[in-house]
CSV table of C-alpha atoms (C1' of nucleotides) in Angstrom, one decimal:
chain,number,residue,atom,x,y,z
A,1,MET,CA,153.2,184.7,56.8
A,2,ALA,CA,154.6,181.4,55.8
A,3,ARG,CA,158.3,181.1,55.3
A,4,PRO,CA,159.7,179.5,52.3
A,5,SER,CA,159.2,175.8,52.6
A,6,HIS,CA,161.0,173.8,50.0
A,7,VAL,CA,159.9,170.4,51.3
A,8,ARG,CA,156.2,171.3,51.5
A,9,ASP,CA,156.4,172.9,48.1
A,10,ALA,CA,158.2,170.0,46.5
A,11,VAL,CA,155.8,167.5,48.1
A,12,ARG,CA,152.8,169.3,46.7
A,13,GLU,CA,154.4,169.6,43.3
A,14,ALA,CA,155.4,166.0,43.1
A,15,LEU,CA,151.9,164.9,43.8
A,16,THR,CA,150.2,167.4,41.6
A,17,ASP,CA,152.6,166.8,38.7
A,18,SER,CA,151.6,163.1,38.6
A,19,SER,CA,148.4,161.2,38.3
A,20,ARG,CA,149.5,158.6,40.8
A,21,HIS,CA,146.9,157.6,43.3
A,22,ASP,CA,149.1,155.6,45.6
A,23,TRP,CA,151.9,157.7,46.9
A,24,ALA,CA,153.4,156.2,50.0
A,25,ILE,CA,155.6,158.4,52.1
A,26,ASP,CA,158.7,156.6,50.9
A,27,ASP,CA,157.6,157.2,47.3
A,28,VAL,CA,157.3,160.9,47.8
A,29,LEU,CA,160.6,161.0,49.6
A,30,ARG,CA,162.3,159.2,46.7
A,31,GLU,CA,160.7,161.5,44.2
A,32,LEU,CA,161.9,164.5,46.0
A,33,ARG,CA,165.4,163.2,46.0
A,34,ALA,CA,165.2,162.4,42.3
A,35,ARG,CA,164.2,166.1,41.9
A,36,GLY,CA,167.2,167.2,43.8
A,37,VAL,CA,165.3,168.1,46.9
A,38,PRO,CA,166.9,166.4,49.8
A,39,ALA,CA,164.4,165.8,52.6
A,40,ASP,CA,163.8,163.8,55.7
A,41,PHE,CA,161.1,161.2,56.0
A,42,SER,CA,159.5,163.1,58.9
A,43,SER,CA,159.5,166.3,57.0
A,44,VAL,CA,157.7,164.6,54.1
A,45,PHE,CA,155.3,163.1,56.6
A,46,ARG,CA,154.6,166.5,58.1
A,47,ALA,CA,154.2,168.1,54.7
A,48,LEU,CA,151.7,165.5,53.6
A,49,ALA,CA,149.8,166.0,56.9
A,50,TYR,CA,149.9,169.7,56.2
A,51,TRP,CA,148.5,169.5,52.7
A,52,GLU,CA,145.9,167.0,53.8
A,53,ARG,CA,144.7,169.6,56.4
A,54,GLU,CA,144.8,172.2,53.7
A,55,GLY,CA,142.6,170.0,51.5
A,56,LEU,CA,145.0,169.8,48.6
A,57,VAL,CA,146.0,166.2,49.3
A,58,ALA,CA,143.8,163.3,50.2
A,59,ARG,CA,144.6,160.1,52.0
A,60,VAL,CA,143.9,156.9,50.0
A,61,GLU,CA,143.1,153.7,51.8
A,62,LEU,CA,144.4,150.7,50.0
A,63,GLY,CA,144.2,148.4,52.9
A,64,ASP,CA,147.9,147.5,52.7
A,65,GLY,CA,148.8,149.0,56.0
A,66,LYS,CA,150.6,151.9,54.5
A,67,ALA,CA,149.5,155.6,54.4
A,68,ARG,CA,148.9,156.5,50.8
A,69,PHE,CA,148.2,159.9,49.3
A,70,GLU,CA,147.1,161.6,46.1
A,71,ALA,CA,146.5,165.1,44.9
A,72,VAL,CA,142.9,166.1,45.3
A,73,HIS,CA,141.1,166.4,42.0
A,74,GLY,CA,137.5,165.8,42.8
A,75,HIS,CA,135.6,162.8,44.0
A,76,HIS,CA,136.5,159.4,42.5
A,77,GLU,CA,136.9,155.8,43.6
A,78,HIS,CA,139.9,153.6,43.0
A,79,VAL,CA,140.7,150.2,41.4
A,80,ARG,CA,143.7,148.3,42.5
A,81,CYS,CA,145.3,145.4,40.6
A,82,GLU,CA,145.6,142.4,42.7
A,83,SER,CA,148.6,141.2,40.8
A,84,CYS,CA,150.9,144.2,40.3
A,85,GLY,CA,149.3,146.7,42.6
A,86,ALA,CA,148.7,149.3,40.0
A,87,VAL,CA,146.1,151.8,41.1
A,88,ALA,CA,143.8,153.7,38.7
A,89,ALA,CA,140.9,156.1,39.2
A,90,VAL,CA,137.3,155.1,38.6
A,91,PRO,CA,135.5,158.2,37.2
A,92,GLY,CA,132.1,159.0,38.6
A,93,CYS,CA,130.7,157.4,41.7
A,94,PRO,CA,128.5,154.4,41.6
A,95,VAL,CA,127.6,154.9,45.3
A,96,GLU,CA,125.9,158.3,45.4
A,97,THR,CA,122.6,156.8,44.5
A,98,ALA,CA,122.8,154.3,47.2
A,99,ARG,CA,123.0,156.8,50.0
A,100,SER,CA,119.4,157.3,51.0
A,101,GLN,CA,118.8,153.5,50.8
A,102,VAL,CA,121.7,153.0,53.2
A,103,GLU,CA,120.4,155.6,55.6
A,104,ARG,CA,117.0,154.0,55.6
A,105,ALA,CA,118.5,150.6,56.2
A,106,THR,CA,120.9,151.5,59.0
A,107,GLY,CA,119.6,154.7,60.7
A,108,PHE,CA,123.0,156.3,60.2
A,109,ALA,CA,123.3,159.8,58.6
A,110,ILE,CA,125.7,159.1,55.8
A,111,THR,CA,128.4,161.7,55.3
A,112,GLY,CA,130.9,159.9,53.2
A,113,HIS,CA,132.2,156.6,51.9
A,114,ARG,CA,135.3,154.9,50.7
A,115,LEU,CA,135.2,152.4,47.9
A,116,LEU,CA,138.0,150.4,46.6
A,117,PHE,CA,137.7,147.9,43.7
A,118,SER,CA,140.1,145.2,43.2
A,119,GLY,CA,140.9,143.2,40.1
A,120,LEU,CA,143.4,142.7,37.4
A,121,CYS,CA,144.7,145.5,35.2
A,122,GLY,CA,145.0,145.2,31.5
A,123,ASP,CA,148.7,144.4,31.6
A,124,CYS,CA,148.4,141.7,34.2
A,125,ARG,CA,145.5,140.1,32.4
A,126,GLU,CA,147.6,139.8,29.2
A,127,ALA,CA,150.5,138.5,31.2
A,128,GLY,CA,148.1,135.8,32.4
A,129,ALA,CA,148.9,136.7,36.0
N,1,MET,CA,143.6,115.3,62.3
N,2,ALA,CA,143.4,118.5,64.2
N,3,ARG,CA,144.2,118.4,67.9
N,4,PRO,CA,142.0,120.1,70.4
N,5,SER,CA,142.6,123.8,70.1
N,6,HIS,CA,140.8,125.8,72.8
N,7,VAL,CA,142.1,129.1,71.6
N,8,ARG,CA,141.0,128.6,68.0
N,9,ASP,CA,137.6,127.3,69.1
N,10,ALA,CA,137.0,130.1,71.5
N,11,VAL,CA,138.0,132.7,68.9
N,12,ARG,CA,135.6,131.3,66.4
N,13,GLU,CA,132.8,131.1,69.0
N,14,ALA,CA,133.3,134.6,70.2
N,15,LEU,CA,133.0,136.0,66.7
N,16,THR,CA,130.2,133.8,65.7
N,17,ASP,CA,128.1,134.5,68.9
N,18,SER,CA,128.2,138.2,68.2
N,19,SER,CA,127.1,140.5,65.5
N,20,ARG,CA,130.1,142.8,65.8
N,21,HIS,CA,131.8,143.8,62.6
N,22,ASP,CA,134.8,145.4,64.2
N,23,TRP,CA,136.7,142.9,66.3
N,24,ALA,CA,140.2,144.1,66.8
N,25,ILE,CA,142.7,141.5,68.0
N,26,ASP,CA,142.7,143.0,71.5
N,27,ASP,CA,138.9,142.9,71.6
N,28,VAL,CA,138.9,139.2,70.9
N,29,LEU,CA,141.6,138.6,73.5
N,30,ARG,CA,139.5,140.4,76.1
N,31,GLU,CA,136.4,138.5,75.2
N,32,LEU,CA,138.2,135.2,75.5
N,33,ARG,CA,139.4,136.2,79.0
N,34,ALA,CA,135.9,137.3,79.9
N,35,ARG,CA,134.8,133.8,78.9
N,36,GLY,CA,137.4,132.3,81.1
N,37,VAL,CA,139.7,131.2,78.3
N,38,PRO,CA,143.1,132.6,79.0
N,39,ALA,CA,145.1,133.1,75.8
N,40,ASP,CA,148.0,135.0,74.4
N,41,PHE,CA,147.8,137.8,71.9
N,42,SER,CA,149.8,135.9,69.4
N,43,SER,CA,147.6,132.9,69.7
N,44,VAL,CA,144.6,135.0,69.0
N,45,PHE,CA,146.4,136.5,66.1
N,46,ARG,CA,147.2,133.1,64.7
N,47,ALA,CA,143.7,131.8,65.3
N,48,LEU,CA,142.2,134.7,63.4
N,49,ALA,CA,144.6,134.2,60.6
N,50,TYR,CA,143.6,130.5,60.6
N,51,TRP,CA,139.9,131.1,60.4
N,52,GLU,CA,140.4,133.7,57.8
N,53,ARG,CA,142.2,131.1,55.7
N,54,GLU,CA,139.4,128.7,56.4
N,55,GLY,CA,136.9,131.3,55.2
N,56,LEU,CA,134.9,131.5,58.4
N,57,VAL,CA,136.3,134.9,59.4
N,58,ALA,CA,136.8,138.0,57.2
N,59,ARG,CA,139.1,140.9,57.6
N,60,VAL,CA,137.2,144.2,57.8
N,61,GLU,CA,139.0,147.4,56.7
N,62,LEU,CA,138.0,150.4,58.7
N,63,GLY,CA,141.0,152.5,57.8
N,64,ASP,CA,142.0,153.0,61.4
N,65,GLY,CA,145.3,151.2,61.1
N,66,LYS,CA,144.1,148.2,63.1
N,67,ALA,CA,143.3,144.7,61.8
N,68,ARG,CA,139.6,144.1,62.3
N,69,PHE,CA,137.6,141.0,61.9
N,70,GLU,CA,134.0,139.6,61.7
N,71,ALA,CA,132.4,136.3,61.3
N,72,VAL,CA,131.6,135.6,57.7
N,73,HIS,CA,127.9,135.7,57.0
N,74,GLY,CA,127.6,136.7,53.4
N,75,HIS,CA,128.4,139.7,51.4
N,76,HIS,CA,127.6,143.1,52.9
N,77,GLU,CA,129.2,146.5,53.3
N,78,HIS,CA,129.7,148.5,56.5
N,79,VAL,CA,128.8,151.9,58.0
N,80,ARG,CA,131.0,153.4,60.6
N,81,CYS,CA,129.9,156.2,62.9
N,82,GLU,CA,132.4,159.1,62.7
N,83,SER,CA,131.6,160.0,66.3
N,84,CYS,CA,131.5,156.9,68.4
N,85,GLY,CA,133.0,154.4,66.0
N,86,ALA,CA,130.0,152.1,66.0
N,87,VAL,CA,130.0,149.8,63.0
N,88,ALA,CA,126.9,148.3,61.4
N,89,ALA,CA,126.2,146.2,58.4
N,90,VAL,CA,124.6,147.5,55.2
N,91,PRO,CA,122.4,144.8,53.8
N,92,GLY,CA,122.6,144.3,50.1
N,93,CYS,CA,125.3,145.7,47.9
N,94,PRO,CA,124.9,148.9,46.0
N,95,VAL,CA,128.0,148.3,44.0
N,96,GLU,CA,127.3,145.1,42.1
N,97,THR,CA,125.5,146.9,39.4
N,98,ALA,CA,128.5,149.2,38.8
N,99,ARG,CA,130.9,146.5,38.0
N,100,SER,CA,130.7,146.3,34.2
N,101,GLN,CA,130.7,150.1,34.0
N,102,VAL,CA,133.9,150.2,36.1
N,103,GLU,CA,135.5,147.5,33.9
N,104,ARG,CA,134.7,149.5,30.8
N,105,ALA,CA,136.0,152.7,32.2
N,106,THR,CA,139.3,151.3,33.6
N,107,GLY,CA,140.2,148.2,31.6
N,108,PHE,CA,140.6,146.2,34.8
N,109,ALA,CA,138.9,142.9,35.3
N,110,ILE,CA,137.0,143.5,38.6
N,111,THR,CA,137.1,140.7,41.1
N,112,GLY,CA,136.0,142.4,44.3
N,113,HIS,CA,135.6,145.6,46.1
N,114,ARG,CA,135.5,147.1,49.6
N,115,LEU,CA,133.1,149.8,50.5
N,116,LEU,CA,132.9,151.6,53.8
N,117,PHE,CA,130.3,154.3,54.5
N,118,SER,CA,130.9,156.8,57.2
N,119,GLY,CA,128.3,158.9,59.0
N,120,LEU,CA,126.6,159.4,62.3
N,121,CYS,CA,124.7,156.6,64.0
N,122,GLY,CA,121.3,157.2,65.5
N,123,ASP,CA,122.6,157.6,69.0
N,124,CYS,CA,125.2,160.1,68.1
N,125,ARG,CA,122.8,162.2,66.0
N,126,GLU,CA,120.5,162.4,69.0
N,127,ALA,CA,123.4,163.4,71.3
N,128,GLY,CA,124.1,166.1,68.8
N,129,ALA,CA,127.7,164.9,68.3
U,1,DC,C1',158.1,109.7,68.2
U,2,DT,C1',156.2,113.4,65.7
U,3,DA,C1',153.4,117.2,64.6
U,4,DC,C1',151.0,120.9,66.1
U,5,DG,C1',149.0,124.4,69.4
U,6,DT,C1',150.4,127.7,72.7
U,7,DG,C1',153.0,131.2,75.4
U,8,DC,C1',156.6,134.4,75.8
U,9,DA,C1',159.6,137.5,74.0
U,10,DA,C1',161.9,139.6,70.3
U,11,DA,C1',161.7,141.5,65.6
U,12,DC,C1',159.5,144.2,62.2
U,13,DT,C1',157.1,147.8,59.8
U,14,DA,C1',155.4,152.1,59.5
U,15,DT,C1',154.0,156.1,61.7
U,16,DT,C1',154.4,159.8,65.0
U,17,DT,C1',156.7,162.9,68.3
U,18,DG,C1',160.5,165.5,70.8
U,19,DC,C1',164.1,168.3,70.6
U,20,DC,C1',167.5,171.1,68.6
U,21,DT,C1',169.2,174.2,65.0
U,22,DA,C1',168.9,177.7,61.5
U,23,DC,C1',166.9,181.2,59.2
U,24,DA,C1',163.3,184.5,57.5
U,25,DA,C1',160.3,188.2,59.2
C,1,DT,C1',164.1,188.2,68.6
C,2,DT,C1',160.6,185.1,67.6
C,3,DG,C1',158.1,181.7,65.3
C,4,DT,C1',158.4,178.0,62.2
C,5,DA,C1',160.5,174.5,58.9
C,6,DG,C1',163.3,170.8,58.8
C,7,DG,C1',166.7,167.2,60.3
C,8,DC,C1',167.8,163.5,63.4
C,9,DA,C1',166.7,160.1,66.5
C,10,DA,C1',163.8,158.1,69.7
C,11,DA,C1',159.1,156.6,70.9
C,12,DT,C1',154.8,154.4,69.6
C,13,DA,C1',151.5,151.3,67.8
C,14,DG,C1',150.4,147.2,66.0
C,15,DT,C1',151.5,143.1,63.7
C,16,DT,C1',154.3,139.2,62.8
C,17,DT,C1',157.8,135.7,63.7
C,18,DG,C1',161.2,132.5,66.3
C,19,DC,C1',161.8,129.4,69.7
C,20,DA,C1',160.9,126.2,73.3
C,21,DC,C1',157.7,123.3,75.6
C,22,DG,C1',154.0,120.1,76.3
C,23,DT,C1',150.7,117.0,74.8
C,24,DA,C1',147.5,114.5,71.6
C,25,DG,C1',147.7,111.1,68.0
DNA sequence: CTACGTGCAAACTATTTGCCTACAA
DNA sequence: TTGTAGGCAAATAGTTTGCACGTAG
């Protein structure tokens, strides 16, 4: 059986308690420390890899060269603000319907996709960024 | 005026001559050498950055932690084979129509997107990969 | 003479791994 | 005692930058 694992547990809780979609490893580390759970970067890294394997955490590609994670909640895409970097979820999936068309056009058997919108969030638009 | 720049020129030609959508910096470097144009990694890096700025080369996000590039030809999405890594273009864009819906749902002003399909290419399916 | 392209090597950034210790089963 | 979590530090991987040199304009 698994032994008590405060780092793993705290990592999962941190991600699950929040609706953030762009947890970088550093962010998780800082959050743990804020919660009074001292941990090492590599332990957080391994915990995230662990939960990803377990299917409770998903890797999010933001194209900024950093590994980013979120708690798994169901399929959704992301929007990222070009100005402040805020990330939000896009409910539903505009791509599902395109699948068979893509398969016909390319000859690939499609098994998944990753879609990231970019734009300006409400705040940044008001700020005239 | 610009001075003769054999590296830049060769980089642009290499990308333009091919229909590859997943040129990593190393790949470009090897191609240049194969063409008898000796060059340094950093020069290729700078040449790619240059053409990206000029709008003739686009960065392609494959989520494999490497910077990848292609010649700009017009808007299209990509499919990547999970097995062999082959990358092909998906003509058209299944996402355009989703834009206003996403804006309504998130409050972001959408300015762009990045879509990557994954699946198995014809060859890998036959090979039973 | 001056600006720019290039090579070489070093600096960075972020991730990944090795090894050692401690503790729960 | 045995396996595993976790800390620490070193190794990787890939990109980016600093500097010096040569040459076209």
